[in-house]
Tab-separated table of C-alpha atoms and ligand atoms in Angstrom:
chain	number	residue	atom	x	y	z
A	1	MET	CA	67.085	113.185	51.126
A	2	ASP	CA	68.423	116.831	50.650
A	3	SER	CA	72.177	117.200	50.741
A	4	GLU	CA	72.345	118.695	54.094
A	5	ASN	CA	70.499	115.973	55.663
A	6	LYS	CA	72.571	113.338	53.831
A	7	LEU	CA	75.751	114.986	55.277
A	8	PHE	CA	74.242	115.044	58.628
A	9	GLN	CA	73.368	111.272	58.416
A	10	THR	CA	76.884	110.494	57.119
A	11	LEU	CA	78.717	112.415	59.927
A	12	LYS	CA	76.375	110.684	62.462
A	13	ALA	CA	77.231	107.288	60.943
A	14	ILE	CA	81.035	107.975	60.819
A	15	ASN	CA	80.856	109.385	64.462
A	16	LYS	CA	79.216	105.975	65.543
A	17	ILE	CA	81.786	103.875	63.721
A	18	SER	CA	84.676	106.095	65.323
A	19	ASN	CA	83.302	105.450	68.758
A	20	THR	CA	82.719	101.717	68.523
A	21	PRO	CA	85.265	100.167	70.766
A	22	ARG	CA	87.454	97.153	69.707
A	23	ILE	CA	87.227	97.559	65.970
A	24	ARG	CA	90.680	97.328	64.357
A	25	PHE	CA	91.866	100.589	62.667
A	26	ASN	CA	91.772	98.998	59.240
A	27	ASN	CA	88.151	97.911	59.510
A	28	LYS	CA	87.146	101.218	60.866
A	29	VAL	CA	88.572	103.310	57.995
A	30	GLN	CA	87.170	100.898	55.535
A	31	GLN	CA	83.569	101.258	57.174
A	32	ILE	CA	83.942	105.049	57.174
A	33	LEU	CA	85.074	105.037	53.541
A	34	LEU	CA	81.840	103.085	52.602
A	35	GLU	CA	79.844	105.846	54.328
A	36	VAL	CA	81.896	108.484	52.398
A	37	THR	CA	81.267	106.799	48.925
A	38	LYS	CA	77.558	106.384	49.722
A	39	CYS	CA	77.210	110.098	50.764
A	40	MET	CA	78.998	111.362	47.618
A	41	GLY	CA	77.403	108.871	45.310
A	42	THR	CA	80.631	107.584	43.945
A	43	GLY	CA	81.510	104.168	42.842
A	44	LYS	CA	85.225	104.312	44.009
A	45	GLY	CA	87.106	105.888	46.758
A	46	SER	CA	89.985	105.579	49.050
A	47	ILE	CA	91.585	107.047	52.232
A	48	MET	CA	95.427	107.479	52.358
A	49	ILE	CA	97.482	108.720	55.235
A	50	THR	CA	100.937	110.274	55.291
A	51	LYS	CA	103.880	108.187	56.517
A	52	GLY	CA	106.711	110.456	57.550
A	53	LYS	CA	107.294	113.471	55.319
A	54	LYS	CA	107.785	111.587	52.024
A	55	THR	CA	105.082	108.914	51.603
A	56	LEU	CA	101.400	108.322	51.402
A	57	GLU	CA	99.725	104.944	52.248
A	58	VAL	CA	96.466	103.673	51.166
A	59	VAL	CA	94.608	102.622	54.345
A	60	ALA	CA	91.140	102.001	52.880
A	61	SER	CA	89.972	101.546	49.434
A	62	THR	CA	86.956	100.256	47.345
A	63	ASN	CA	89.574	98.243	45.556
A	64	SER	CA	91.034	96.152	48.312
A	65	ASP	CA	94.108	95.250	46.064
A	66	ILE	CA	95.571	98.561	46.569
A	67	ILE	CA	95.293	98.765	50.464
A	68	GLY	CA	98.764	99.013	51.839
A	69	ILE	CA	100.272	100.460	48.730
A	70	ARG	CA	102.589	103.436	49.165
A	71	GLN	CA	103.231	106.370	46.984
A	72	ALA	CA	106.053	108.823	47.091
A	73	LEU	CA	104.856	112.370	47.891
A	74	ASP	CA	107.146	113.824	45.265
A	75	LYS	CA	105.390	111.918	42.603
A	76	ALA	CA	103.010	114.179	40.527
A	77	SER	CA	99.603	112.851	41.565
A	78	PRO	CA	96.425	114.476	42.719
A	79	SER	CA	97.008	113.167	46.345
A	80	SER	CA	100.460	114.545	46.387
A	81	TRP	CA	99.140	117.932	45.076
A	82	VAL	CA	96.432	118.146	47.902
A	83	VAL	CA	99.101	117.312	50.577
A	84	LYS	CA	101.378	119.865	49.409
A	85	ASN	CA	98.739	122.583	48.747
A	86	LYS	CA	96.441	121.698	51.791
A	87	LYS	CA	93.465	122.386	49.503
A	88	ILE	CA	90.629	120.336	48.008
A	89	LEU	CA	91.211	119.278	44.426
A	90	SER	CA	88.406	118.710	42.017
A	91	VAL	CA	89.296	117.291	38.658
A	92	ASP	CA	87.023	117.128	35.525
A	93	PRO	CA	89.005	115.454	32.756
A	94	LYS	CA	86.297	116.180	30.424
A	95	SER	CA	86.331	119.978	30.779
A	96	ASP	CA	89.386	121.382	28.995
A	97	GLY	CA	89.051	124.563	30.803
A	98	ASP	CA	89.823	122.908	34.203
A	99	VAL	CA	93.126	124.023	35.726
A	100	PHE	CA	94.008	120.408	36.666
A	101	GLY	CA	92.167	118.642	33.962
A	102	ASN	CA	95.194	118.283	31.506
A	103	LYS	CA	97.680	117.582	34.180
A	104	PHE	CA	95.859	114.578	35.675
A	105	LYS	CA	94.112	113.569	32.545
A	106	HIS	CA	95.739	110.114	32.535
A	107	TYR	CA	94.406	109.473	36.101
A	108	ALA	CA	90.675	108.801	35.473
A	109	LYS	CA	88.196	109.233	32.750
A	110	ASP	CA	85.579	110.394	35.387
A	111	ALA	CA	85.638	113.427	37.500
A	112	PHE	CA	87.353	112.910	40.862
A	113	LEU	CA	87.665	114.788	44.086
A	114	VAL	CA	90.508	114.612	46.631
A	115	ALA	CA	90.087	116.372	50.009
A	116	PRO	CA	92.868	116.914	52.455
A	117	ILE	CA	92.459	115.627	56.050
A	118	LEU	CA	93.926	118.446	58.119
A	119	SER	CA	95.020	118.273	61.745
A	120	ASN	CA	96.637	121.387	63.296
A	121	ASN	CA	97.090	122.806	59.866
A	122	ARG	CA	99.123	119.816	58.873
A	123	VAL	CA	97.879	117.318	56.206
A	124	ILE	CA	97.678	113.859	57.750
A	125	GLY	CA	95.970	112.195	54.887
A	126	VAL	CA	93.557	112.478	51.964
A	127	ILE	CA	90.211	111.147	50.871
A	128	ASN	CA	89.613	110.339	47.236
A	129	VAL	CA	86.392	109.718	45.534
A	130	THR	CA	85.551	109.111	41.868
A	131	GLU	CA	83.155	107.547	39.394
A	132	LYS	CA	80.365	109.898	40.172
A	133	SER	CA	77.238	108.286	38.915
A	134	GLY	CA	74.801	110.358	36.806
A	135	GLN	CA	77.107	113.462	36.853
A	136	ASP	CA	80.410	114.662	35.413
A	137	ARG	CA	81.560	117.095	38.093
A	138	PHE	CA	81.249	117.513	41.851
A	139	SER	CA	79.250	120.438	42.870
A	140	ARG	CA	80.463	123.063	45.358
A	141	THR	CA	78.282	121.528	48.205
A	142	GLU	CA	79.669	118.144	47.496
A	143	GLN	CA	83.145	119.638	47.729
A	144	GLU	CA	82.246	121.142	51.046
A	145	SER	CA	80.627	117.936	52.345
A	146	LEU	CA	83.814	115.971	51.636
A	147	LEU	CA	85.842	118.593	53.533
A	148	TYR	CA	83.407	118.276	56.525
A	149	ILE	CA	83.788	114.503	56.423
A	150	ALA	CA	87.532	114.725	56.261
A	151	GLY	CA	87.360	116.688	59.428
A	152	GLN	CA	85.396	114.002	61.042
A	153	VAL	CA	87.985	111.230	60.675
A	154	ILE	CA	90.991	113.167	61.981
A	155	SER	CA	90.866	111.619	65.504
A	156	ASP	CA	90.866	108.074	64.175
A	157	LEU	CA	93.850	108.801	62.005
A	158	GLU	CA	95.716	110.708	64.715
A	159	ASN	CA	95.271	107.853	67.188
A	160	HIS	CA	96.518	105.517	64.614
A	161	ARG	CA	99.522	107.510	63.799
A	162	LEU	CA	100.410	107.911	67.551
A	163	ALA	CA	99.967	104.198	68.090
A	164	GLU	CA	102.282	103.533	64.982
A	165	SER	CA	104.830	105.989	66.125
A	166	LEU	CA	104.965	104.541	69.659
A	167	LYS	CA	105.358	101.142	68.087
A	168	ASN	CA	108.202	102.514	66.117
A	169	HIS	CA	109.862	104.207	68.987
A	170	LYS	CA	109.653	101.015	70.965
A	171	ARG	CA	111.285	99.049	68.229
A	172	ILE	CA	114.067	101.609	67.945
A	173	LEU	CA	114.597	101.653	71.649
A	174	LYS	CA	114.703	97.867	71.898
A	175	LYS	CA	117.419	97.921	69.160
A	176	LYS	CA	119.473	100.587	70.900
A	177	ASN	CA	119.115	98.670	74.204
A	178	ASN	CA	120.334	95.477	72.585
A	179	LYS	CA	123.271	97.399	71.215
A	180	LEU	CA	124.080	98.826	74.587
A	181	GLU	CA	123.934	95.588	76.318
A	182	LYS	CA	126.322	94.082	73.842
A	183	LEU	CA	128.656	97.038	74.456
A	184	GLU	CA	128.316	96.762	78.110
A	185	LYS	CA	129.248	93.032	77.909
A	186	ILE	CA	132.352	93.875	75.819
A	187	LYS	CA	133.327	96.463	78.327
A	188	THR	CA	132.742	94.212	81.352
A	189	ASP	CA	134.808	91.301	79.726
A	190	LEU	CA	137.692	93.727	78.721
A	191	PHE	CA	137.731	95.243	82.304
A	192	ASN	CA	137.692	91.748	83.951
A	193	MET	CA	140.450	90.707	81.691
A	194	LEU	CA	142.505	93.717	82.625
A	195	ILE	CA	141.930	93.355	86.222
A	196	HIS	CA	142.834	89.641	85.876
A	197	ASP	CA	146.072	90.501	84.267
A	198	LEU	CA	146.978	92.861	87.095
A	199	LYS	CA	147.227	89.871	89.430
A	200	GLY	CA	150.475	88.620	87.698
A	201	PRO	CA	152.741	91.737	88.357
A	202	ILE	CA	151.221	92.214	91.746
A	203	SER	CA	151.978	88.660	92.741
A	204	GLU	CA	155.468	89.185	91.745
A	205	VAL	CA	155.883	92.404	93.742
A	206	MET	CA	154.301	90.538	96.831
A	207	ALA	CA	156.582	87.546	96.357
A	208	ASN	CA	159.585	89.762	96.312
A	209	ILE	CA	158.507	91.911	99.251
A	210	ASP	CA	157.762	88.746	101.211
A	211	ILE	CA	161.651	87.790	100.598
A	212	LEU	CA	162.639	91.204	101.832
A	213	THR	CA	160.741	90.724	105.203
A	214	TYR	CA	163.000	87.691	105.852
A	215	THR	CA	166.143	89.189	104.724
A	216	ILE	CA	166.061	92.785	106.100
A	217	SER	CA	167.483	92.920	109.746
A	218	ASP	CA	167.167	96.649	110.282
A	219	GLU	CA	164.026	97.371	112.130
A	220	GLU	CA	163.213	100.775	110.577
A	221	ASN	CA	163.503	99.506	106.983
A	222	LEU	CA	161.478	96.388	107.969
A	223	ASP	CA	158.641	98.764	108.907
A	224	TYR	CA	158.567	100.233	105.498
A	225	VAL	CA	158.676	96.890	103.789
A	226	LYS	CA	155.850	95.657	106.050
A	227	ALA	CA	153.884	98.723	105.127
A	228	ALA	CA	154.402	98.038	101.378
A	229	GLN	CA	153.438	94.335	102.036
A	230	SER	CA	150.185	95.390	103.658
A	231	GLY	CA	149.261	97.651	100.877
A	232	CYS	CA	149.948	95.015	98.345
A	233	ASP	CA	147.795	92.575	100.244
A	234	THR	CA	144.852	95.168	100.269
A	235	LEU	CA	145.446	95.702	96.485
A	236	PHE	CA	145.424	92.037	95.848
A	237	ARG	CA	142.232	91.553	97.833
A	238	MET	CA	140.521	94.413	96.068
A	239	ILE	CA	141.390	92.823	92.623
A	240	SER	CA	140.197	89.406	93.806
A	241	ASP	CA	136.812	90.965	95.045
A	242	LEU	CA	136.204	92.698	91.720
A	243	LEU	CA	136.904	89.545	89.774
A	244	ASP	CA	134.859	87.411	92.080
A	245	ILE	CA	131.803	89.817	92.069
A	246	ALA	CA	131.644	89.435	88.250
A	247	ARG	CA	131.943	85.721	88.441
A	248	LEU	CA	129.416	85.310	91.421
A	249	GLU	CA	126.943	87.566	89.516
A	250	GLU	CA	127.192	85.460	86.475
A	251	GLY	CA	126.879	82.367	88.599
A	252	ASN	CA	130.295	81.174	87.324
A	253	LEU	CA	131.743	80.660	90.892
A	254	SER	CA	130.684	77.852	92.993
A	255	PRO	CA	132.103	77.611	96.536
A	256	LEU	CA	134.611	74.796	97.122
A	257	ILE	CA	133.133	73.506	100.512
A	258	GLU	CA	135.483	72.356	103.319
A	259	MET	CA	134.818	71.793	106.902
A	260	ILE	CA	136.652	74.432	108.856
A	261	PRO	CA	136.779	75.161	112.572
A	262	PRO	CA	135.630	78.810	112.996
A	263	ASP	CA	138.708	79.777	115.000
A	264	ASP	CA	141.029	78.551	112.241
A	265	ILE	CA	139.495	80.993	109.684
A	266	ILE	CA	139.274	83.895	112.095
A	267	ASN	CA	142.946	83.375	113.115
A	268	GLU	CA	144.089	83.230	109.453
A	269	SER	CA	142.354	86.312	108.530
A	270	LEU	CA	143.700	88.193	111.573
A	271	ALA	CA	147.152	87.145	110.617
A	272	ARG	CA	146.896	88.489	107.335
A	273	LEU	CA	145.757	91.854	108.662
A	274	HIS	CA	148.363	91.880	111.344
A	275	GLY	CA	150.153	94.993	109.906
A	276	LEU	CA	146.927	97.129	109.723
A	277	ILE	CA	145.863	96.048	113.176
A	278	THR	CA	149.183	96.892	114.798
A	279	SER	CA	149.640	100.185	112.878
A	280	LYS	CA	146.251	101.421	114.261
A	281	ARG	CA	147.000	99.777	117.714
A	282	ILE	CA	143.588	98.081	117.528
A	283	GLU	CA	142.917	95.543	120.256
A	284	ILE	CA	141.217	92.413	118.974
A	285	ILE	CA	139.125	90.527	121.547
A	286	GLN	CA	138.582	87.030	120.269
A	287	LYS	CA	135.630	85.406	121.906
A	288	THR	CA	136.371	81.688	121.940
A	289	GLY	CA	134.459	78.788	123.534
A	290	ASP	CA	131.058	79.902	122.269
A	291	MET	CA	131.033	77.277	119.700
A	292	PRO	CA	131.184	73.559	120.540
A	293	GLU	CA	134.412	71.945	119.378
A	294	ASN	CA	132.847	69.405	117.149
A	295	ILE	CA	131.222	72.021	115.060
A	296	SER	CA	132.688	73.200	111.819
A	297	LEU	CA	131.735	75.826	109.212
A	298	CYS	CA	130.942	74.487	105.836
A	299	CYS	CA	132.480	77.018	103.602
A	300	ASP	CA	135.031	77.857	100.914
A	301	ARG	CA	138.176	78.844	102.671
A	302	GLY	CA	139.317	81.369	100.187
A	303	LEU	CA	136.061	83.216	99.839
A	304	ILE	CA	135.129	83.424	103.449
A	305	LEU	CA	138.682	84.368	104.428
A	306	ARG	CA	138.185	87.260	102.207
A	307	VAL	CA	134.764	88.011	103.636
A	308	LEU	CA	136.311	88.218	107.139
A	309	GLN	CA	139.301	90.399	105.796
A	310	ASN	CA	136.747	92.763	104.334
A	311	LEU	CA	134.805	92.947	107.409
A	312	PHE	CA	137.835	93.415	109.591
A	313	THR	CA	139.259	96.116	107.232
A	314	ASN	CA	136.044	98.077	107.455
A	315	ALA	CA	135.844	97.613	111.255
A	316	ILE	CA	139.393	98.783	111.605
A	317	SER	CA	138.993	101.776	109.273
A	318	TYR	CA	135.854	102.999	111.228
A	319	SER	CA	137.555	102.432	114.579
A	320	ALA	CA	139.420	105.119	116.433
A	321	ARG	CA	143.130	104.414	117.156
A	322	GLU	CA	143.511	101.949	120.219
A	323	ASP	CA	139.935	100.981	119.929
A	324	LYS	CA	138.693	97.462	120.579
A	325	ILE	CA	137.149	94.992	117.962
A	326	GLU	CA	135.374	91.797	119.151
A	327	VAL	CA	135.305	88.683	116.903
A	328	GLY	CA	133.814	85.280	117.611
A	329	CYS	CA	131.445	82.513	116.329
A	330	TYR	CA	128.339	80.887	117.894
A	331	MET	CA	125.363	78.581	116.927
A	332	SER	CA	122.050	80.078	116.341
A	333	ASN	CA	118.981	78.381	117.804
A	334	ASP	CA	118.097	77.069	114.309
A	335	GLY	CA	121.457	75.343	113.862
A	336	VAL	CA	123.340	77.935	111.841
A	337	GLY	CA	126.879	79.090	112.543
A	338	ILE	CA	127.179	82.898	113.086
A	339	LEU	CA	130.641	84.597	112.648
A	340	PHE	CA	130.507	88.149	114.093
A	341	ILE	CA	132.750	91.123	114.019
A	342	ARG	CA	131.772	93.876	116.373
A	343	ASP	CA	133.473	97.376	116.377
A	344	ASN	CA	132.891	100.602	118.243
A	345	GLY	CA	132.913	102.882	115.204
A	346	PRO	CA	130.264	105.429	114.346
A	347	GLY	CA	127.568	102.755	113.514
A	348	ILE	CA	125.379	102.474	110.548
A	349	LYS	CA	121.907	103.994	110.461
A	350	GLU	CA	119.023	101.681	109.903
A	351	GLU	CA	118.102	103.228	106.506
A	352	PHE	CA	121.589	102.307	105.249
A	353	GLN	CA	121.738	98.794	106.596
A	354	GLU	CA	120.673	97.049	103.458
A	355	ALA	CA	122.066	99.467	100.979
A	356	ILE	CA	125.679	99.124	102.145
A	357	PHE	CA	125.546	95.702	100.692
A	358	ASP	CA	124.854	96.973	97.210
A	359	LYS	CA	127.609	97.703	94.716
A	360	TYR	CA	129.499	100.991	95.058
A	361	VAL	CA	127.558	102.122	98.027
A	362	GLN	CA	129.470	104.296	100.576
A	363	ILE	CA	127.731	106.010	103.395
A	364	ILE	CA	130.678	107.321	105.249
A	365	LYS	CA	133.207	108.946	103.120
A	366	LYS	CA	136.923	108.514	103.615
A	367	GLN	CA	137.940	109.039	107.169
A	368	ASP	CA	141.231	109.070	109.041
A	369	GLY	CA	143.240	106.077	108.310
A	370	ARG	CA	141.113	104.901	105.307
A	371	LYS	CA	143.473	104.485	102.388
A	372	TYR	CA	141.363	102.351	99.930
A	373	SER	CA	137.828	102.397	99.165
A	374	THR	CA	135.664	101.238	96.374
A	375	GLY	CA	132.263	100.501	97.932
A	376	LEU	CA	132.595	96.868	96.519
A	377	GLY	CA	133.828	95.081	99.635
A	378	LEU	CA	130.416	94.393	101.213
A	379	ASN	CA	128.773	93.690	97.863
A	380	PHE	CA	131.547	90.876	97.482
A	381	CYS	CA	130.738	89.647	101.079
A	382	LYS	CA	126.942	89.409	100.229
A	383	LEU	CA	127.438	87.596	97.049
A	384	ALA	CA	130.118	85.250	98.487
A	385	VAL	CA	128.110	84.473	101.562
A	386	GLU	CA	124.784	83.909	99.480
A	387	ALA	CA	126.707	81.589	97.249
A	388	HIS	CA	126.952	79.338	100.365
A	389	LYS	CA	123.218	79.729	100.876
A	390	GLY	CA	124.225	81.851	103.982
A	391	LYS	CA	123.290	85.465	104.887
A	392	ILE	CA	125.155	88.571	106.029
A	393	VAL	CA	123.512	91.319	108.032
A	394	VAL	CA	124.648	94.298	110.093
A	395	GLU	CA	123.174	95.278	113.567
A	396	SER	CA	123.622	98.760	114.723
A	397	ASP	CA	121.937	101.508	116.589
A	398	GLY	CA	123.288	104.077	114.114
A	399	ILE	CA	125.015	105.874	117.002
A	400	LYS	CA	127.907	103.771	118.129
A	401	GLY	CA	129.273	100.507	116.976
A	402	SER	CA	128.342	97.945	114.208
A	403	CYS	CA	128.118	94.256	114.416
A	404	PHE	CA	128.389	92.327	111.108
A	405	LYS	CA	127.055	88.816	111.289
A	406	VAL	CA	127.852	86.225	108.743
A	407	MET	CA	125.517	83.084	108.813
A	408	LEU	CA	126.866	79.900	107.333
A	409	PRO	CA	125.931	76.229	107.459
A	410	VAL	CA	127.614	73.992	109.784
A	411	TYR	CA	128.895	70.335	110.113
A	412	VAL	CA	128.361	68.626	113.394
A	413	GLY	CA	131.098	66.112	114.050
A	414	SER	CA	131.018	63.260	116.639
B	501	ADP	N1	132.253	98.807	110.328
B	501	ADP	C1	131.618	99.833	109.655
B	501	ADP	N2	131.260	100.847	110.423
B	501	ADP	C2	130.547	101.862	109.801
B	501	ADP	N3	130.290	101.957	108.493
B	501	ADP	C3	130.657	100.792	107.718
B	501	ADP	C4	131.310	99.740	108.328
B	501	ADP	N4	131.602	98.921	107.372
B	501	ADP	C5	130.990	99.435	106.160
B	501	ADP	N5	130.459	100.549	106.402
B	501	ADP	C6	129.771	101.479	105.451
B	501	ADP	O1	129.387	100.797	104.310
B	501	ADP	C7	129.925	101.120	103.131
B	501	ADP	C8	130.340	100.102	102.120
B	501	ADP	O2	131.423	99.334	102.661
B	501	ADP	P1	132.392	98.579	101.553
B	501	ADP	O3	131.481	97.999	100.651
B	501	ADP	O4	133.364	97.707	102.402
B	501	ADP	O5	133.019	99.741	100.791
B	501	ADP	P2	134.244	100.635	101.173
B	501	ADP	O6	134.930	99.902	102.383
B	501	ADP	O7	135.137	100.507	99.872
B	501	ADP	O8	133.684	101.980	101.364
B	501	ADP	C9	131.220	101.937	103.573
B	501	ADP	O9	131.607	102.951	102.656
B	501	ADP	C10	130.665	102.579	105.015
B	501	ADP	O10	129.844	103.658	104.585
B	502	MG	MG1	135.503	97.992	102.647
């Protein structure tokens, strides 16, 4: 076979190997190398690829022992020389006149040829062949042939390089993500500890203000004290919501279930918001009698009390002065107790009716009379109600009025 035909057959064979699906990269390059050594008529050969900017790795070789071995690029070797110079290197140790002959004399007793594998003018690997049978040197045509062949294996090497680099990136990202998660946990724990510690001093302020409400006789001063009391209550509730959200999210808070008549819990929450209700002159219409007397809600008093306080605080905030708010409880057809709070505020558009229960979501920014706002209140309500295996929803036409409904299990007494 003449050399051109031989080259053509080799390129065809390599192309076929490259396009065969589902062969592992290592097998593929090994098969390609065999075609190369066959074409060049050499006994030995190897394919190396660059790893980063400093290393070359053997990915295929006629000596399987050296596959996977890495070589530093700054080491004086024929392969490094080719990577640096982007040129083919033909070494004939026997000919003294050869430019590279002396330098690489220790490498082989036979002539050898190293061709760069170039992609976008960057060397991504090299092909080495040596032990040329029956001849000392590689002819010019043979040198050109190896360069052609090197051009043919680029796509395989590039794909491999991309896959490797993706794997690497994935590993780095995973590591960074783990680190971030750990930091996030430390931050959350610290934050919760801090919030928890705030409870102490606030309780002290609250207890003292409480004493003041009994001891101050002068009406005007009593108003100031009551305003301070109401502010402290809100602050305390906000802190409790924050702490409980974290606990509920981690599943570390299980409700302490009691049987509570709905009117009891409604009255208690209203009593705690007395200051806010009177200061905005809100009229509370309490719908009683919808719930049979022998039915109680099965719930954690503290948690559901705060759910109602949150819903009332929102309803009051979004109501105009002297507006009406309705509250009550009834049984659904499928035997669930439904607490409801209905206001005449601006309503909530349908597209926001689910999102408002997520953390930090606020649709309507601070309005007149809204002093405190975190976007956490409804998130707490949802988590607290769901911990009871209940549900919380809002109904609104998005134009006027919202009705929040809390569905809870009930106990039917005799
Ligand atoms: N009764 C209501 N009427 C109108 N919008 C409401 C009402 N209750 C809640 N929202 C909307 O839901 C958002 C989330 O409420 P919430 O979680 O209690 O946070 P915050 O009260 O701190 O803003 C509010 O910012 C508001 O946009
Ligand atoms: Mg709120």
